[in-house]
Structure formats: structure tokens, C-alpha cells
Amino acid sequence: MRAVFAIAIVPFILASPAFAGDAEVKAAQATIDSQLKAFIADDGAAAYSYAAPNVKQIFPTVDTFMNMVTNGYPPVRKPRTYAFGKVQEMSPTSIIQQVLIVGPDGKDYEAVYTLEQQPDGSFRITGCSLRASTSLST
């Protein structure tokens, strides 16, 4: 199921933050930040609330979602630290955001999130691709 959630069509060459509107970037980052904080706090319901409808369709309950994240994305589930990296606006309502994570194992990871603006104006996470980081720089 991890492969379904990790949208593989995410380019790893990301543009500078200037390409996306500041308000949209801040809103997308706030969504990711809130979800990561919910994971750290073991608040599955809150973490699940930041998932987009396409993710909720694949993982229809908080438990199935949390099991997928716990088993497939340990660095995202329990990051030691994280910082936002590069961002790219794919369309006026779609953003790709790089997040640099130090996982529970102390190793560096790169998570690339895709987010879509919802009809109510909020951004929700449509996917996350995770890989071991080969560099500490952004």
C-alpha cells in the first residue's frame, strides 16, 4: 500500500520558493507542520485530518492510515527534527514541498510532499515520497 500513497511522479529537482505565492506556500507548510506535530503527539485523528480525499479513499479509517504511516514511513511518523526545503508550484492549487527529516534512527531523509488546495481554500496532503537523504543541504 505504501507505493500507492507515495506518488512516484514527483520530480526531485524543485524550484525556489519564489515560484509559488507566499500565502500558498505558508499554508501548505502549515498543513505539513501540523500533520507532523500530530504524528509526534500520537494524535492519529488530527494527522488524518490533513490527508486529502484521494488518500482517505485509499485509507478510509484513521487506523489504516496510521498503520500505513507507522510501517512505511517511520521518519515521518516519529521525526527527531524536520525543516522545510525547496518548494515548487505545479499549478495555482498544487504545491510540491521538500521536507528534510532526521528520523528516529538518527539518519537523514528527504520527504517530498504533494499538496492540493481544497474547495474551502485549505491545503491537504495528496502524497509523500520518502528517501534516504544523500545531502544535508537544501
CSV table of N, CA and C in Angstrom, one decimal:
chain,number,residue,atom,x,y,z
A,1,MET,N,0.8,-1.2,0.0
A,1,MET,CA,0.0,0.0,0.0
A,1,MET,C,0.9,1.3,0.0
A,2,ARG,N,2.1,1.2,0.5
A,2,ARG,CA,3.0,2.3,0.5
A,2,ARG,C,3.2,2.9,-0.8
A,3,ALA,N,3.3,2.1,-1.9
A,3,ALA,CA,3.5,2.6,-3.2
A,3,ALA,C,2.4,3.4,-3.7
A,4,VAL,N,1.2,3.1,-3.3
A,4,VAL,CA,0.0,3.9,-3.7
A,4,VAL,C,0.0,5.2,-3.1
A,5,PHE,N,0.4,5.3,-1.8
A,5,PHE,CA,0.5,6.6,-1.1
A,5,PHE,C,1.6,7.5,-1.6
A,6,ALA,N,2.8,6.9,-1.9
A,6,ALA,CA,4.0,7.6,-2.3
A,6,ALA,C,3.9,7.8,-3.8
A,7,ILE,N,3.4,9.0,-4.2
A,7,ILE,CA,3.2,9.3,-5.6
A,7,ILE,C,4.6,9.4,-6.2
A,8,ALA,N,4.9,8.5,-7.1
A,8,ALA,CA,6.3,8.4,-7.6
A,8,ALA,C,6.6,9.4,-8.7
A,9,ILE,N,5.6,10.1,-9.2
A,9,ILE,CA,5.8,11.1,-10.2
A,9,ILE,C,6.1,12.4,-9.6
A,10,VAL,N,7.0,12.5,-8.7
A,10,VAL,CA,7.4,13.7,-8.0
A,10,VAL,C,8.8,14.0,-8.4
A,11,PRO,N,9.0,15.1,-9.1
A,11,PRO,CA,10.4,15.5,-9.5
A,11,PRO,C,11.2,15.8,-8.3
A,12,PHE,N,12.5,15.4,-8.3
A,12,PHE,CA,13.4,15.8,-7.2
A,12,PHE,C,14.1,17.1,-7.5
A,13,ILE,N,13.9,17.6,-8.7
A,13,ILE,CA,14.5,19.0,-9.0
A,13,ILE,C,13.4,20.0,-8.7
A,14,LEU,N,13.5,20.6,-7.6
A,14,LEU,CA,12.5,21.5,-7.1
A,14,LEU,C,12.9,23.0,-7.3
A,15,ALA,N,11.9,23.8,-7.6
A,15,ALA,CA,12.2,25.2,-7.9
A,15,ALA,C,12.4,26.0,-6.6
A,16,SER,N,12.8,27.2,-6.7
A,16,SER,CA,12.9,28.1,-5.5
A,16,SER,C,11.6,28.5,-5.0
A,17,PRO,N,11.5,28.9,-3.7
A,17,PRO,CA,10.2,29.4,-3.2
A,17,PRO,C,9.6,30.5,-3.9
A,18,ALA,N,10.3,31.3,-4.7
A,18,ALA,CA,9.8,32.4,-5.4
A,18,ALA,C,8.7,32.1,-6.4
A,19,PHE,N,8.7,30.8,-6.8
A,19,PHE,CA,7.7,30.4,-7.9
A,19,PHE,C,6.3,30.2,-7.4
A,20,ALA,N,6.1,30.0,-6.1
A,20,ALA,CA,4.8,29.9,-5.5
A,20,ALA,C,4.5,31.1,-4.7
A,21,GLY,N,3.2,31.4,-4.6
A,21,GLY,CA,2.8,32.6,-3.8
A,21,GLY,C,3.1,32.3,-2.3
A,22,ASP,N,3.6,33.4,-1.7
A,22,ASP,CA,4.0,33.2,-0.2
A,22,ASP,C,2.8,32.7,0.6
A,23,ALA,N,1.6,33.2,0.4
A,23,ALA,CA,0.5,32.7,1.2
A,23,ALA,C,0.2,31.2,1.0
A,24,GLU,N,0.3,30.8,-0.3
A,24,GLU,CA,0.1,29.4,-0.6
A,24,GLU,C,1.1,28.5,0.0
A,25,VAL,N,2.4,28.9,-0.1
A,25,VAL,CA,3.5,28.2,0.5
A,25,VAL,C,3.4,28.1,2.0
A,26,LYS,N,3.1,29.2,2.6
A,26,LYS,CA,2.9,29.2,4.1
A,26,LYS,C,1.8,28.3,4.5
A,27,ALA,N,0.7,28.3,3.8
A,27,ALA,CA,-0.5,27.4,4.1
A,27,ALA,C,-0.1,26.0,3.9
A,28,ALA,N,0.6,25.6,2.8
A,28,ALA,CA,1.0,24.2,2.6
A,28,ALA,C,1.9,23.8,3.7
A,29,GLN,N,2.9,24.6,4.0
A,29,GLN,CA,3.9,24.3,5.1
A,29,GLN,C,3.2,24.1,6.4
A,30,ALA,N,2.2,24.9,6.7
A,30,ALA,CA,1.4,24.8,8.0
A,30,ALA,C,0.7,23.5,8.0
A,31,THR,N,0.2,23.0,6.9
A,31,THR,CA,-0.5,21.7,6.8
A,31,THR,C,0.5,20.6,7.2
A,32,ILE,N,1.6,20.6,6.5
A,32,ILE,CA,2.6,19.6,6.8
A,32,ILE,C,3.1,19.6,8.2
A,33,ASP,N,3.4,20.8,8.7
A,33,ASP,CA,3.9,21.0,10.1
A,33,ASP,C,2.8,20.5,11.1
A,34,SER,N,1.6,20.8,10.8
A,34,SER,CA,0.5,20.4,11.7
A,34,SER,C,0.4,18.9,11.7
A,35,GLN,N,0.5,18.2,10.5
A,35,GLN,CA,0.4,16.8,10.5
A,35,GLN,C,1.6,16.1,11.2
A,36,LEU,N,2.8,16.7,11.0
A,36,LEU,CA,4.0,16.1,11.7
A,36,LEU,C,3.9,16.2,13.2
A,37,LYS,N,3.4,17.4,13.6
A,37,LYS,CA,3.2,17.6,15.1
A,37,LYS,C,2.1,16.6,15.6
A,38,ALA,N,1.1,16.3,14.8
A,38,ALA,CA,0.1,15.4,15.3
A,38,ALA,C,0.7,14.0,15.3
A,39,PHE,N,1.5,13.6,14.4
A,39,PHE,CA,2.2,12.3,14.4
A,39,PHE,C,3.0,12.2,15.7
A,40,ILE,N,3.8,13.2,16.0
A,40,ILE,CA,4.7,13.2,17.1
A,40,ILE,C,3.9,13.1,18.4
A,41,ALA,N,2.7,13.7,18.5
A,41,ALA,CA,1.8,13.7,19.6
A,41,ALA,C,0.9,12.4,19.7
A,42,ASP,N,1.1,11.5,18.7
A,42,ASP,CA,0.3,10.3,18.6
A,42,ASP,C,-1.2,10.6,18.5
A,43,ASP,N,-1.5,11.7,17.8
A,43,ASP,CA,-2.9,12.1,17.6
A,43,ASP,C,-3.2,11.7,16.1
A,44,GLY,N,-3.6,10.4,16.0
A,44,GLY,CA,-3.9,9.9,14.6
A,44,GLY,C,-5.1,10.6,14.0
A,45,ALA,N,-6.1,11.0,14.7
A,45,ALA,CA,-7.3,11.6,14.1
A,45,ALA,C,-6.8,13.0,13.5
A,46,ALA,N,-6.0,13.7,14.3
A,46,ALA,CA,-5.6,15.0,13.8
A,46,ALA,C,-4.7,14.9,12.6
A,47,ALA,N,-3.7,13.9,12.6
A,47,ALA,CA,-2.9,13.7,11.5
A,47,ALA,C,-3.7,13.3,10.2
A,48,TYR,N,-4.7,12.5,10.4
A,48,TYR,CA,-5.5,12.0,9.3
A,48,TYR,C,-6.3,13.2,8.7
A,49,SER,N,-6.6,14.2,9.5
A,49,SER,CA,-7.4,15.3,9.0
A,49,SER,C,-6.7,16.1,8.0
A,50,TYR,N,-5.4,16.0,7.9
A,50,TYR,CA,-4.6,16.7,6.9
A,50,TYR,C,-4.4,16.0,5.6
A,51,ALA,N,-4.9,14.8,5.5
A,51,ALA,CA,-4.9,14.0,4.3
A,51,ALA,C,-6.0,14.4,3.3
A,52,ALA,N,-5.6,14.5,2.1
A,52,ALA,CA,-6.6,14.8,1.0
A,52,ALA,C,-7.6,13.7,0.8
A,53,PRO,N,-8.7,14.0,0.1
A,53,PRO,CA,-9.7,13.0,-0.2
A,53,PRO,C,-9.1,11.8,-0.9
A,54,ASN,N,-8.2,11.9,-1.8
A,54,ASN,CA,-7.6,10.8,-2.5
A,54,ASN,C,-6.9,9.8,-1.6
A,55,VAL,N,-6.3,10.3,-0.6
A,55,VAL,CA,-5.6,9.5,0.4
A,55,VAL,C,-6.6,8.8,1.3
A,56,LYS,N,-7.6,9.6,1.7
A,56,LYS,CA,-8.7,9.0,2.6
A,56,LYS,C,-9.5,7.9,1.8
A,57,GLN,N,-9.6,8.0,0.5
A,57,GLN,CA,-10.2,7.0,-0.3
A,57,GLN,C,-9.4,5.6,-0.2
A,58,ILE,N,-8.1,5.7,-0.2
A,58,ILE,CA,-7.3,4.6,-0.2
A,58,ILE,C,-7.2,4.0,1.2
A,59,PHE,N,-7.1,4.9,2.2
A,59,PHE,CA,-7.0,4.6,3.6
A,59,PHE,C,-8.3,5.2,4.3
A,60,PRO,N,-9.4,4.4,4.3
A,60,PRO,CA,-10.7,5.0,4.7
A,60,PRO,C,-10.8,5.2,6.2
A,61,THR,N,-9.9,4.7,7.1
A,61,THR,CA,-10.0,4.9,8.5
A,61,THR,C,-8.7,5.5,9.1
A,62,VAL,N,-8.8,6.1,10.2
A,62,VAL,CA,-7.6,6.6,10.9
A,62,VAL,C,-6.7,5.4,11.1
A,63,ASP,N,-7.2,4.3,11.6
A,63,ASP,CA,-6.3,3.1,11.9
A,63,ASP,C,-5.5,2.7,10.7
A,64,THR,N,-6.2,2.5,9.5
A,64,THR,CA,-5.5,2.1,8.3
A,64,THR,C,-4.5,3.1,7.9
A,65,PHE,N,-4.8,4.3,8.0
A,65,PHE,CA,-3.8,5.4,7.6
A,65,PHE,C,-2.6,5.4,8.6
A,66,MET,N,-2.9,5.3,9.8
A,66,MET,CA,-1.8,5.3,10.8
A,66,MET,C,-0.9,4.1,10.7
A,67,ASN,N,-1.5,2.9,10.4
A,67,ASN,CA,-0.7,1.7,10.2
A,67,ASN,C,0.2,1.9,9.0
A,68,MET,N,-0.3,2.5,7.9
A,68,MET,CA,0.5,2.7,6.7
A,68,MET,C,1.7,3.6,7.0
A,69,VAL,N,1.4,4.7,7.7
A,69,VAL,CA,2.5,5.6,8.0
A,69,VAL,C,3.5,5.0,9.0
A,70,THR,N,3.0,4.4,10.0
A,70,THR,CA,3.9,3.7,11.0
A,70,THR,C,4.8,2.7,10.4
A,71,ASN,N,4.2,1.9,9.5
A,71,ASN,CA,5.0,0.8,8.9
A,71,ASN,C,5.8,1.2,7.7
A,72,GLY,N,5.3,2.2,6.9
A,72,GLY,CA,6.0,2.6,5.7
A,72,GLY,C,6.8,3.8,5.8
A,73,TYR,N,6.6,4.7,6.8
A,73,TYR,CA,7.2,6.0,6.8
A,73,TYR,C,7.7,6.3,8.3
A,74,PRO,N,8.5,5.5,8.9
A,74,PRO,CA,8.9,5.8,10.3
A,74,PRO,C,9.5,7.1,10.5
A,75,PRO,N,10.3,7.7,9.5
A,75,PRO,CA,10.9,9.0,9.7
A,75,PRO,C,9.8,10.1,9.8
A,76,VAL,N,8.7,9.9,9.0
A,76,VAL,CA,7.6,10.9,9.0
A,76,VAL,C,6.8,10.7,10.3
A,77,ARG,N,6.6,9.5,10.7
A,77,ARG,CA,5.8,9.1,11.8
A,77,ARG,C,6.4,9.7,13.2
A,78,LYS,N,7.7,9.6,13.3
A,78,LYS,CA,8.4,10.0,14.5
A,78,LYS,C,9.7,10.7,14.2
A,79,PRO,N,9.6,11.9,13.5
A,79,PRO,CA,10.8,12.6,13.2
A,79,PRO,C,11.5,13.2,14.5
A,80,ARG,N,12.8,13.1,14.5
A,80,ARG,CA,13.5,13.8,15.6
A,80,ARG,C,13.5,15.3,15.4
A,81,THR,N,13.8,15.7,14.1
A,81,THR,CA,13.7,17.1,13.7
A,81,THR,C,13.3,17.1,12.2
A,82,TYR,N,12.8,18.3,11.8
A,82,TYR,CA,12.5,18.5,10.4
A,82,TYR,C,12.6,19.9,10.0
A,83,ALA,N,12.8,20.2,8.7
A,83,ALA,CA,12.9,21.5,8.2
A,83,ALA,C,12.4,21.6,6.8
A,84,PHE,N,11.8,22.7,6.4
A,84,PHE,CA,11.3,22.8,5.1
A,84,PHE,C,12.5,23.1,4.1
A,85,GLY,N,12.4,22.5,3.0
A,85,GLY,CA,13.4,22.7,1.9
A,85,GLY,C,12.8,23.5,0.8
A,86,LYS,N,13.1,23.1,-0.4
A,86,LYS,CA,12.7,23.7,-1.6
A,86,LYS,C,11.2,23.5,-1.9
A,87,VAL,N,10.6,24.3,-2.6
A,87,VAL,CA,9.1,24.2,-3.0
A,87,VAL,C,8.9,24.5,-4.4
A,88,GLN,N,7.9,23.9,-5.0
A,88,GLN,CA,7.6,24.2,-6.4
A,88,GLN,C,6.0,24.3,-6.5
A,89,GLU,N,5.6,25.3,-7.2
A,89,GLU,CA,4.2,25.4,-7.5
A,89,GLU,C,3.9,24.7,-8.8
A,90,MET,N,3.1,23.7,-8.8
A,90,MET,CA,2.8,22.9,-10.0
A,90,MET,C,1.7,23.6,-10.8
A,91,SER,N,0.8,24.2,-10.1
A,91,SER,CA,-0.4,24.9,-10.6
A,91,SER,C,-0.8,25.9,-9.5
A,92,PRO,N,-1.8,26.8,-9.8
A,92,PRO,CA,-2.2,27.7,-8.7
A,92,PRO,C,-2.8,27.0,-7.5
A,93,THR,N,-3.1,25.7,-7.6
A,93,THR,CA,-3.7,25.0,-6.5
A,93,THR,C,-2.9,23.7,-6.1
A,94,SER,N,-1.7,23.6,-6.6
A,94,SER,CA,-0.9,22.4,-6.4
A,94,SER,C,0.5,22.7,-6.1
A,95,ILE,N,1.0,22.2,-4.9
A,95,ILE,CA,2.4,22.5,-4.5
A,95,ILE,C,3.1,21.3,-4.1
A,96,ILE,N,4.4,21.3,-4.4
A,96,ILE,CA,5.3,20.2,-4.0
A,96,ILE,C,6.3,20.8,-3.0
A,97,GLN,N,6.4,20.2,-1.8
A,97,GLN,CA,7.3,20.8,-0.8
A,97,GLN,C,8.2,19.7,-0.3
A,98,GLN,N,9.5,20.0,-0.3
A,98,GLN,CA,10.6,19.2,0.3
A,98,GLN,C,10.7,19.4,1.8
A,99,VAL,N,10.8,18.3,2.5
A,99,VAL,CA,11.0,18.4,4.0
A,99,VAL,C,12.2,17.5,4.3
A,100,LEU,N,13.2,18.1,5.0
A,100,LEU,CA,14.4,17.4,5.4
A,100,LEU,C,14.1,16.9,6.8
A,101,ILE,N,14.3,15.6,7.0
A,101,ILE,CA,13.9,15.0,8.3
A,101,ILE,C,15.1,14.2,8.8
A,102,VAL,N,15.3,14.3,10.1
A,102,VAL,CA,16.1,13.4,10.9
A,102,VAL,C,15.2,12.4,11.5
A,103,GLY,N,15.3,11.1,11.1
A,103,GLY,CA,14.4,10.1,11.5
A,103,GLY,C,14.7,9.6,12.9
A,104,PRO,N,13.8,8.7,13.4
A,104,PRO,CA,14.0,8.2,14.8
A,104,PRO,C,15.3,7.4,14.9
A,105,ASP,N,15.9,6.9,13.7
A,105,ASP,CA,17.1,6.2,13.7
A,105,ASP,C,18.3,7.1,13.6
A,106,GLY,N,18.1,8.5,13.6
A,106,GLY,CA,19.2,9.4,13.6
A,106,GLY,C,19.7,9.7,12.2
A,107,LYS,N,19.2,9.0,11.2
A,107,LYS,CA,19.6,9.2,9.8
A,107,LYS,C,18.8,10.3,9.1
A,108,ASP,N,19.4,10.9,8.1
A,108,ASP,CA,18.7,12.0,7.3
A,108,ASP,C,17.9,11.4,6.2
A,109,TYR,N,16.7,12.0,6.0
A,109,TYR,CA,15.7,11.6,5.0
A,109,TYR,C,15.2,12.9,4.3
A,110,GLU,N,14.8,12.7,3.1
A,110,GLU,CA,14.1,13.7,2.3
A,110,GLU,C,12.7,13.2,2.0
A,111,ALA,N,11.7,14.0,2.5
A,111,ALA,CA,10.3,13.7,2.2
A,111,ALA,C,9.8,14.7,1.2
A,112,VAL,N,9.2,14.3,0.1
A,112,VAL,CA,8.7,15.2,-0.8
A,112,VAL,C,7.1,15.1,-0.8
A,113,TYR,N,6.5,16.1,-0.4
A,113,TYR,CA,5.0,16.2,-0.2
A,113,TYR,C,4.4,16.8,-1.4
A,114,THR,N,3.3,16.3,-1.8
A,114,THR,CA,2.4,16.9,-2.8
A,114,THR,C,1.1,17.4,-2.0
A,115,LEU,N,0.7,18.6,-2.3
A,115,LEU,CA,-0.5,19.1,-1.6
A,115,LEU,C,-1.4,19.8,-2.7
A,116,GLU,N,-2.7,19.7,-2.4
A,116,GLU,CA,-3.7,20.3,-3.3
A,116,GLU,C,-4.6,21.2,-2.5
A,117,GLN,N,-4.9,22.3,-3.1
A,117,GLN,CA,-5.8,23.2,-2.4
A,117,GLN,C,-7.2,22.7,-2.6
A,118,GLN,N,-7.9,22.7,-1.5
A,118,GLN,CA,-9.3,22.1,-1.5
A,118,GLN,C,-10.3,23.3,-1.7
A,119,PRO,N,-11.6,22.9,-2.1
A,119,PRO,CA,-12.6,23.9,-2.3
A,119,PRO,C,-12.7,25.0,-1.2
A,120,ASP,N,-12.5,24.6,0.0
A,120,ASP,CA,-12.6,25.5,1.1
A,120,ASP,C,-11.3,26.4,1.3
A,121,GLY,N,-10.3,26.2,0.4
A,121,GLY,CA,-9.1,27.0,0.5
A,121,GLY,C,-8.0,26.4,1.2
A,122,SER,N,-8.2,25.4,2.0
A,122,SER,CA,-7.2,24.7,2.8
A,122,SER,C,-6.3,23.8,1.9
A,123,PHE,N,-5.1,23.6,2.3
A,123,PHE,CA,-4.2,22.7,1.6
A,123,PHE,C,-4.3,21.3,2.3
A,124,ARG,N,-4.4,20.2,1.5
A,124,ARG,CA,-4.3,18.9,2.1
A,124,ARG,C,-3.3,18.1,1.3
A,125,ILE,N,-2.7,17.1,2.1
A,125,ILE,CA,-1.6,16.3,1.5
A,125,ILE,C,-2.2,15.2,0.6
A,126,THR,N,-1.7,15.2,-0.6
A,126,THR,CA,-2.1,14.2,-1.6
A,126,THR,C,-1.2,13.0,-1.7
A,127,GLY,N,0.1,13.2,-1.2
A,127,GLY,CA,1.1,12.1,-1.3
A,127,GLY,C,2.4,12.6,-0.7
A,128,CYS,N,3.2,11.6,-0.4
A,128,CYS,CA,4.5,11.8,0.2
A,128,CYS,C,5.5,10.7,-0.3
A,129,SER,N,6.6,11.2,-0.8
A,129,SER,CA,7.6,10.3,-1.3
A,129,SER,C,8.8,10.4,-0.3
A,130,LEU,N,9.3,9.3,0.2
A,130,LEU,CA,10.4,9.4,1.2
A,130,LEU,C,11.6,8.6,0.7
A,131,ARG,N,12.8,9.2,0.9
A,131,ARG,CA,14.0,8.5,0.6
A,131,ARG,C,15.1,9.0,1.5
A,132,ALA,N,16.1,8.1,1.7
A,132,ALA,CA,17.3,8.5,2.5
A,132,ALA,C,17.9,9.6,1.8
A,133,SER,N,18.3,10.6,2.6
A,133,SER,CA,19.0,11.8,2.0
A,133,SER,C,20.4,11.5,1.7
A,134,THR,N,20.9,12.1,0.6
A,134,THR,CA,22.3,12.0,0.2
A,134,THR,C,23.0,13.2,0.5
A,135,SER,N,22.3,14.3,1.0
A,135,SER,CA,22.9,15.6,1.2
A,135,SER,C,22.2,16.2,2.4
A,136,LEU,N,22.9,17.0,3.2
A,136,LEU,CA,22.2,17.8,4.2
A,136,LEU,C,21.8,19.2,3.7
A,137,SER,N,22.3,19.6,2.6
A,137,SER,CA,22.0,21.0,2.1
A,137,SER,C,20.6,21.0,1.4
A,138,THR,N,20.1,22.2,1.4
A,138,THR,CA,18.8,22.4,0.7
A,138,THR,C,18.9,23.1,-0.6
